[in-house]
Amino acid sequence: RDGMAYNRRRAGAEHEKMAGAYLEERGYRILEYNYRCKKGEIDIVAKDGEYLVFCEVKYRRGTEKGYPSQAVDVRKQRILSRCALYYLMEKGIADVPCRFDVAAILGKDVDLIKDAFQYRER
C-alpha cells in the first residue's frame, strides 16, 4: 500500500475528528463521519438545531498554498451538493432545512464557516 496516501488519510481522519470535536463544543450533534456514496464523500454530517449540516473539513499547515476555505471551489461544491442530495434520498429525509458548512483548519486553529455556500446544481 502507498504510505503517502495512507498517512494522508490518517491525517485527514485526525483533522475530521478535531473538527467534529469543535462542532460538538458548539452544540452540533455528529451523525456520521465520511459519508460515502457514488457521487463522492462528505466529511461530516451533523445536526445543528433544526439544520442538517453537511460539513467539509479542509486543512492547511500554513498559508503558502492559500487558506483552507479556498480549497472548497465550485467543483467541490457541486460534488458536495450531489452527495447531500444522495444522502437525503438514501435516508428518506424530506422537509429538513440543510446547509453546507466548512471547517477550515489552519495549523491548530479551527475556523467554522456556517452556510459557506448554497446548493449547486451545476
XYZ file of N, CA, C and O in Angstrom:
488
model
N 0.847 -1.198 0.000
C 0.000 0.000 0.000
C 0.878 1.241 0.000
O 1.990 1.229 0.500
N 0.346 2.311 -0.552
C 1.083 3.563 -0.688
C 1.129 4.284 0.662
O 0.104 4.712 1.173
N 2.321 4.400 1.232
C 2.496 5.026 2.537
C 2.009 6.458 2.598
O 1.385 6.870 3.568
N 2.278 7.235 1.537
C 1.853 8.640 1.495
C 0.330 8.762 1.589
O -0.183 9.527 2.383
N -0.363 7.987 0.758
C -1.824 8.049 0.727
C -2.393 7.628 2.083
O -3.316 8.248 2.595
N -1.813 6.587 2.658
C -2.282 6.101 3.954
C -2.100 7.180 5.016
O -3.005 7.450 5.798
N -0.920 7.813 5.045
C -0.661 8.865 6.031
C -1.594 10.051 5.840
O -2.055 10.641 6.803
N -1.845 10.396 4.574
C -2.757 11.499 4.284
C -4.159 11.179 4.798
O -4.830 12.022 5.366
N -4.577 9.922 4.571
C -5.899 9.505 5.017
C -5.988 9.541 6.539
O -6.972 9.995 7.104
N -4.924 9.060 7.205
C -4.908 9.064 8.669
C -4.912 10.503 9.193
O -5.634 10.819 10.140
N -4.122 11.368 8.578
C -4.095 12.783 8.974
C -5.464 13.406 8.737
O -5.964 14.167 9.560
N -6.077 13.045 7.615
C -7.417 13.560 7.295
C -8.410 13.161 8.370
O -9.210 13.981 8.825
N -8.343 11.904 8.801
C -9.254 11.411 9.839
C -9.029 12.175 11.143
O -9.986 12.535 11.832
N -7.775 12.462 11.469
C -7.474 13.227 12.690
C -8.059 14.634 12.605
O -8.617 15.139 13.576
N -7.939 15.267 11.442
C -8.480 16.620 11.283
C -10.006 16.609 11.312
O -10.622 17.531 11.836
N -10.601 15.548 10.767
C -12.059 15.428 10.831
C -12.532 15.271 12.271
O -13.528 15.868 12.666
N -11.801 14.481 13.067
C -12.166 14.311 14.479
C -11.994 15.635 15.243
O -12.792 15.971 16.107
N -10.930 16.359 14.900
C -10.674 17.665 15.516
C -11.829 18.627 15.188
O -12.354 19.316 16.070
N -12.245 18.639 13.931
C -13.362 19.486 13.511
C -14.650 19.019 14.185
O -15.456 19.844 14.636
N -14.830 17.694 14.279
C -16.025 17.146 14.926
C -16.128 17.584 16.376
O -17.201 17.987 16.844
N -15.010 17.524 17.091
C -14.984 17.959 18.497
C -15.335 19.445 18.589
O -16.096 19.866 19.465
N -14.801 20.230 17.656
C -15.073 21.673 17.610
C -16.571 21.918 17.401
O -17.179 22.757 18.069
N -17.172 21.153 16.484
C -18.603 21.294 16.218
C -19.427 20.895 17.445
O -20.384 21.587 17.806
N -19.032 19.792 18.086
C -19.770 19.330 19.272
C -19.719 20.354 20.397
O -20.713 20.547 21.103
N -18.577 21.022 20.540
C -18.462 22.077 21.561
C -19.446 23.210 21.289
O -19.817 23.947 22.196
N -19.841 23.344 20.035
C -20.769 24.408 19.646
C -22.202 23.907 19.507
O -23.037 24.550 18.892
N -22.457 22.729 20.063
C -23.824 22.220 20.110
C -24.270 21.357 18.933
O -25.421 20.946 18.862
N -23.377 21.088 18.008
C -23.736 20.208 16.895
C -23.784 18.769 17.420
O -23.077 18.425 18.358
N -24.594 17.935 16.775
C -24.604 16.506 17.078
C -24.113 15.790 15.823
O -24.728 15.871 14.770
N -22.990 15.114 15.946
C -22.401 14.421 14.787
C -23.231 13.173 14.480
O -23.455 12.343 15.363
N -23.677 13.043 13.244
C -24.432 11.866 12.819
C -23.491 10.840 12.200
O -23.610 9.654 12.453
N -22.580 11.321 11.370
C -21.577 10.404 10.824
C -20.394 11.132 10.212
O -20.482 12.292 9.830
N -19.297 10.397 10.182
C -18.069 10.861 9.544
C -17.927 10.120 8.222
O -18.298 8.952 8.123
N -17.357 10.770 7.241
C -17.028 10.149 5.958
C -18.189 9.408 5.307
O -18.086 8.220 5.015
N -19.273 10.123 5.103
C -20.385 9.518 4.360
C -19.942 9.391 2.902
O -19.584 10.383 2.270
N -19.941 8.163 2.406
C -19.515 7.917 1.028
C -20.675 7.416 0.190
O -21.438 6.572 0.653
N -20.759 7.913 -1.022
C -21.722 7.399 -1.985
C -21.054 7.458 -3.352
O -19.919 7.908 -3.472
N -21.763 7.032 -4.377
C -21.152 7.006 -5.713
C -20.860 8.413 -6.243
O -20.096 8.564 -7.181
N -21.436 9.432 -5.622
C -21.223 10.816 -6.057
C -19.988 11.447 -5.428
O -19.518 12.480 -5.866
N -19.499 10.818 -4.336
C -18.340 11.388 -3.650
C -18.399 11.127 -2.160
O -18.912 10.100 -1.723
N -17.909 12.083 -1.376
C -17.826 11.901 0.072
C -18.097 13.213 0.802
O -17.736 14.278 0.330
N -18.751 13.085 1.960
C -18.960 14.231 2.840
C -18.224 13.913 4.136
O -18.420 12.851 4.724
N -17.362 14.832 4.582
C -16.532 14.586 5.757
C -17.354 14.378 7.025
O -17.142 13.432 7.761
N -18.302 15.294 7.281
C -19.114 15.204 8.496
C -20.563 15.549 8.170
O -20.839 16.545 7.497
N -21.463 14.710 8.666
C -22.898 15.022 8.595
C -23.325 15.218 10.047
O -23.028 14.379 10.905
N -23.987 16.345 10.333
C -24.344 16.667 11.715
C -25.684 17.389 11.777
O -26.207 17.841 10.763
N -26.204 17.485 12.992
C -27.398 18.292 13.228
C -26.972 19.519 14.026
O -26.209 19.406 14.984
N -27.455 20.683 13.614
C -27.244 21.915 14.369
C -28.613 22.542 14.532
O -29.142 23.160 13.609
N -29.218 22.306 15.690
C -30.603 22.745 15.886
C -31.474 21.999 14.897
O -31.399 20.773 14.788
N -32.267 22.729 14.132
C -33.150 22.082 13.152
C -32.416 21.740 11.853
O -32.940 21.002 11.025
N -31.220 22.273 11.682
C -30.485 22.081 10.425
C -29.750 20.751 10.345
O -29.126 20.319 11.305
N -29.802 20.170 9.160
C -28.947 19.048 8.830
C -27.758 19.701 8.127
O -27.931 20.436 7.148
N -26.571 19.474 8.661
C -25.379 20.156 8.168
C -24.430 19.170 7.486
O -24.102 18.129 8.039
N -24.016 19.536 6.278
C -23.011 18.779 5.550
C -21.740 19.613 5.655
O -21.691 20.740 5.156
N -20.761 19.085 6.354
C -19.562 19.865 6.660
C -18.326 19.301 5.967
O -17.992 18.123 6.112
N -17.655 20.153 5.223
C -16.401 19.804 4.573
C -15.265 20.277 5.471
O -15.278 21.413 5.966
N -14.289 19.411 5.705
C -13.141 19.763 6.537
C -11.936 19.977 5.627
O -11.608 19.115 4.812
N -11.322 21.140 5.743
C -10.117 21.436 4.950
C -8.999 21.841 5.881
O -9.195 22.659 6.780
N -7.819 21.260 5.646
C -6.672 21.535 6.499
C -5.507 22.086 5.682
O -5.260 21.651 4.562
N -4.812 23.048 6.267
C -3.545 23.533 5.721
C -2.604 23.754 6.894
O -3.013 24.243 7.937
N -1.350 23.392 6.696
C -0.336 23.618 7.735
C -0.027 25.110 7.809
O 0.155 25.672 8.880
N 0.058 25.738 6.652
C 0.331 27.176 6.568
C -0.434 27.742 5.381
O -1.191 27.034 4.737
N -0.197 29.014 5.065
C -0.978 29.658 4.002
C -0.255 29.708 2.654
O -0.718 30.366 1.728
N 0.876 28.996 2.547
C 1.643 29.028 1.286
C 0.767 28.650 0.095
O 0.900 29.204 -0.991
N -0.128 27.674 0.305
C -0.993 27.218 -0.793
C -2.387 27.820 -0.681
O -3.350 27.272 -1.205
N -2.490 28.941 0.027
C -3.790 29.584 0.205
C -4.444 29.135 1.504
O -3.923 28.287 2.212
N -5.579 29.731 1.789
C -6.318 29.393 3.001
C -7.142 28.134 2.773
O -7.577 27.879 1.649
N -7.345 27.345 3.844
C -8.075 26.088 3.673
C -9.448 26.277 3.037
O -9.857 25.487 2.195
N -10.156 27.337 3.432
C -11.514 27.547 2.907
C -11.521 27.770 1.394
O -12.499 27.474 0.718
N -10.406 28.258 0.844
C -10.331 28.496 -0.605
C -10.291 27.201 -1.400
O -10.512 27.203 -2.602
N -10.017 26.084 -0.718
C -9.943 24.795 -1.392
C -11.338 24.241 -1.729
O -11.469 23.293 -2.483
N -12.373 24.843 -1.155
C -13.737 24.398 -1.451
C -14.246 25.234 -2.623
O -15.008 26.181 -2.459
N -13.773 24.851 -3.806
C -14.120 25.599 -5.019
C -15.467 25.132 -5.578
O -16.118 24.251 -5.013
N -15.871 25.736 -6.689
C -17.170 25.432 -7.294
C -17.296 23.949 -7.623
O -18.338 23.333 -7.387
N -16.225 23.359 -8.136
C -16.242 21.933 -8.472
C -16.542 21.097 -7.222
O -17.383 20.202 -7.233
N -15.850 21.414 -6.129
C -16.046 20.692 -4.869
C -17.455 20.928 -4.326
O -18.090 20.021 -3.795
N -17.959 22.146 -4.477
C -19.314 22.471 -4.015
C -20.357 21.634 -4.762
O -21.329 21.167 -4.167
N -20.135 21.451 -6.061
C -21.050 20.611 -6.864
C -21.056 19.179 -6.358
O -22.105 18.561 -6.217
N -19.862 18.638 -6.094
C -19.745 17.265 -5.595
C -20.460 17.129 -4.249
O -21.242 16.202 -4.040
N -20.208 18.072 -3.345
C -20.839 18.031 -2.026
C -22.354 18.157 -2.139
O -23.099 17.487 -1.422
N -22.826 18.985 -3.059
C -24.263 19.160 -3.273
C -24.900 17.850 -3.730
O -25.946 17.445 -3.224
N -24.247 17.176 -4.677
C -24.772 15.896 -5.181
C -24.783 14.840 -4.078
O -25.727 14.068 -3.964
N -23.716 14.811 -3.281
C -23.647 13.853 -2.165
C -24.765 14.116 -1.157
O -25.383 13.171 -0.651
N -25.001 15.385 -0.847
C -26.036 15.757 0.117
C -27.406 15.291 -0.377
O -28.196 14.727 0.382
N -27.670 15.504 -1.652
C -28.940 15.090 -2.246
C -29.082 13.574 -2.151
O -30.138 13.052 -1.786
N -28.011 12.883 -2.447
C -27.991 11.420 -2.386
C -28.253 10.956 -0.949
O -29.030 10.030 -0.711
N -27.615 11.625 0.013
C -27.789 11.310 1.435
C -29.260 11.420 1.826
O -29.823 10.527 2.454
N -29.884 12.544 1.439
C -31.290 12.780 1.784
C -32.191 11.708 1.178
O -33.095 11.201 1.841
N -31.924 11.353 -0.077
C -32.717 10.325 -0.738
C -32.507 8.966 -0.076
O -33.461 8.257 0.217
N -31.246 8.618 0.165
C -30.914 7.323 0.764
C -31.543 7.157 2.145
O -32.011 6.085 2.502
N -31.556 8.234 2.926
C -32.082 8.177 4.298
C -33.582 8.476 4.353
O -34.178 8.440 5.422
N -34.162 8.824 3.206
C -35.584 9.141 3.164
C -35.939 10.389 3.958
O -36.974 10.459 4.608
N -35.063 11.373 3.911
C -35.269 12.620 4.657
C -35.856 13.683 3.725
O -35.341 13.918 2.636
N -36.939 14.296 4.154
C -37.540 15.385 3.385
C -37.933 16.502 4.353
O -38.083 16.270 5.551
N -38.100 17.685 3.839
C -38.545 18.828 4.643
C -37.670 19.117 5.852
O -38.164 19.441 6.925
N -36.383 18.971 5.683
C -35.439 19.332 6.742
C -34.540 20.418 6.163
O -33.977 20.244 5.085
N -34.427 21.557 6.861
C -33.518 22.580 6.331
C -32.073 22.081 6.382
O -31.656 21.500 7.381
N -31.376 22.284 5.291
C -29.993 21.820 5.192
C -29.072 22.999 4.911
O -29.499 24.002 4.360
N -27.811 22.827 5.292
C -26.821 23.832 4.919
C -25.452 23.186 4.821
O -25.222 22.082 5.307
N -24.571 23.921 4.150
C -23.202 23.461 3.958
C -22.273 24.347 4.770
O -22.259 25.562 4.591
N -21.532 23.714 5.679
C -20.541 24.430 6.480
C -19.153 23.964 6.049
O -19.006 22.858 5.529
N -18.162 24.804 6.296
C -16.777 24.415 6.053
C -16.006 24.624 7.358
O -16.072 25.700 7.950
N -15.322 23.571 7.798
C -14.428 23.679 8.956
C -13.029 23.817 8.372
O -12.472 22.866 7.833
N -12.510 25.037 8.422
C -11.193 25.331 7.854
C -10.166 25.298 8.981
O -10.240 26.088 9.913
N -9.245 24.349 8.896
C -8.231 24.200 9.944
C -6.891 24.696 9.407
O -6.395 24.202 8.401
N -6.366 25.698 10.077
C -5.067 26.251 9.720
C -4.140 25.994 10.897
O -4.327 26.574 11.978
N -3.195 25.076 10.724
C -2.348 24.679 11.844
C -3.193 23.996 12.892
O -3.759 22.941 12.646
N -3.355 24.626 14.047
C -4.181 24.062 15.131
C -5.480 24.850 15.331
O -6.261 24.558 16.234
N -5.689 25.884 14.515
C -6.876 26.728 14.662
C -7.993 26.304 13.724
O -7.783 26.118 12.529
N -9.195 26.160 14.303
C -10.367 25.812 13.505
C -11.204 27.064 13.296
O -11.496 27.796 14.239
N -11.564 27.304 12.047
C -12.444 28.416 11.704
C -13.676 27.804 11.056
O -13.564 27.136 10.029
N -14.824 27.984 11.691
C -16.061 27.411 11.159
C -16.787 28.442 10.309
O -17.090 29.534 10.771
N -17.041 28.074 9.063
C -17.791 28.960 8.171
C -19.163 28.329 7.983
O -19.314 27.327 7.284
N -20.145 28.900 8.681
C -21.511 28.389 8.570
C -22.113 28.865 7.263
O -21.864 29.994 6.837
N -22.923 28.001 6.661
C -23.608 28.364 5.416
C -22.589 28.891 4.400
O -22.783 29.940 3.801
N -21.504 28.153 4.227
C -20.375 28.577 3.392
C -20.744 28.745 1.912
O -20.177 29.566 1.216
N -21.711 27.927 1.453
C -22.176 28.045 0.075
C -23.564 27.441 -0.046
O -24.006 26.713 0.827
N -24.232 27.783 -1.141
C -25.581 27.263 -1.416
C -25.475 26.011 -2.265
O -24.480 25.801 -2.947
N -26.550 25.232 -2.244
C -26.620 24.037 -3.089
C -26.322 24.425 -4.545
O -26.831 25.420 -5.027
N -25.486 23.651 -5.207
C -25.108 23.934 -6.588
C -25.571 22.823 -7.525
O -25.104 21.697 -7.425
N -26.483 23.186 -8.392
C -26.983 22.247 -9.400
C -25.884 22.004 -10.435
O -25.553 20.883 -10.772
N -25.318 23.097 -10.974
C -24.258 22.965 -11.988
C -23.247 24.084 -11.854
O -23.438 25.045 -11.205
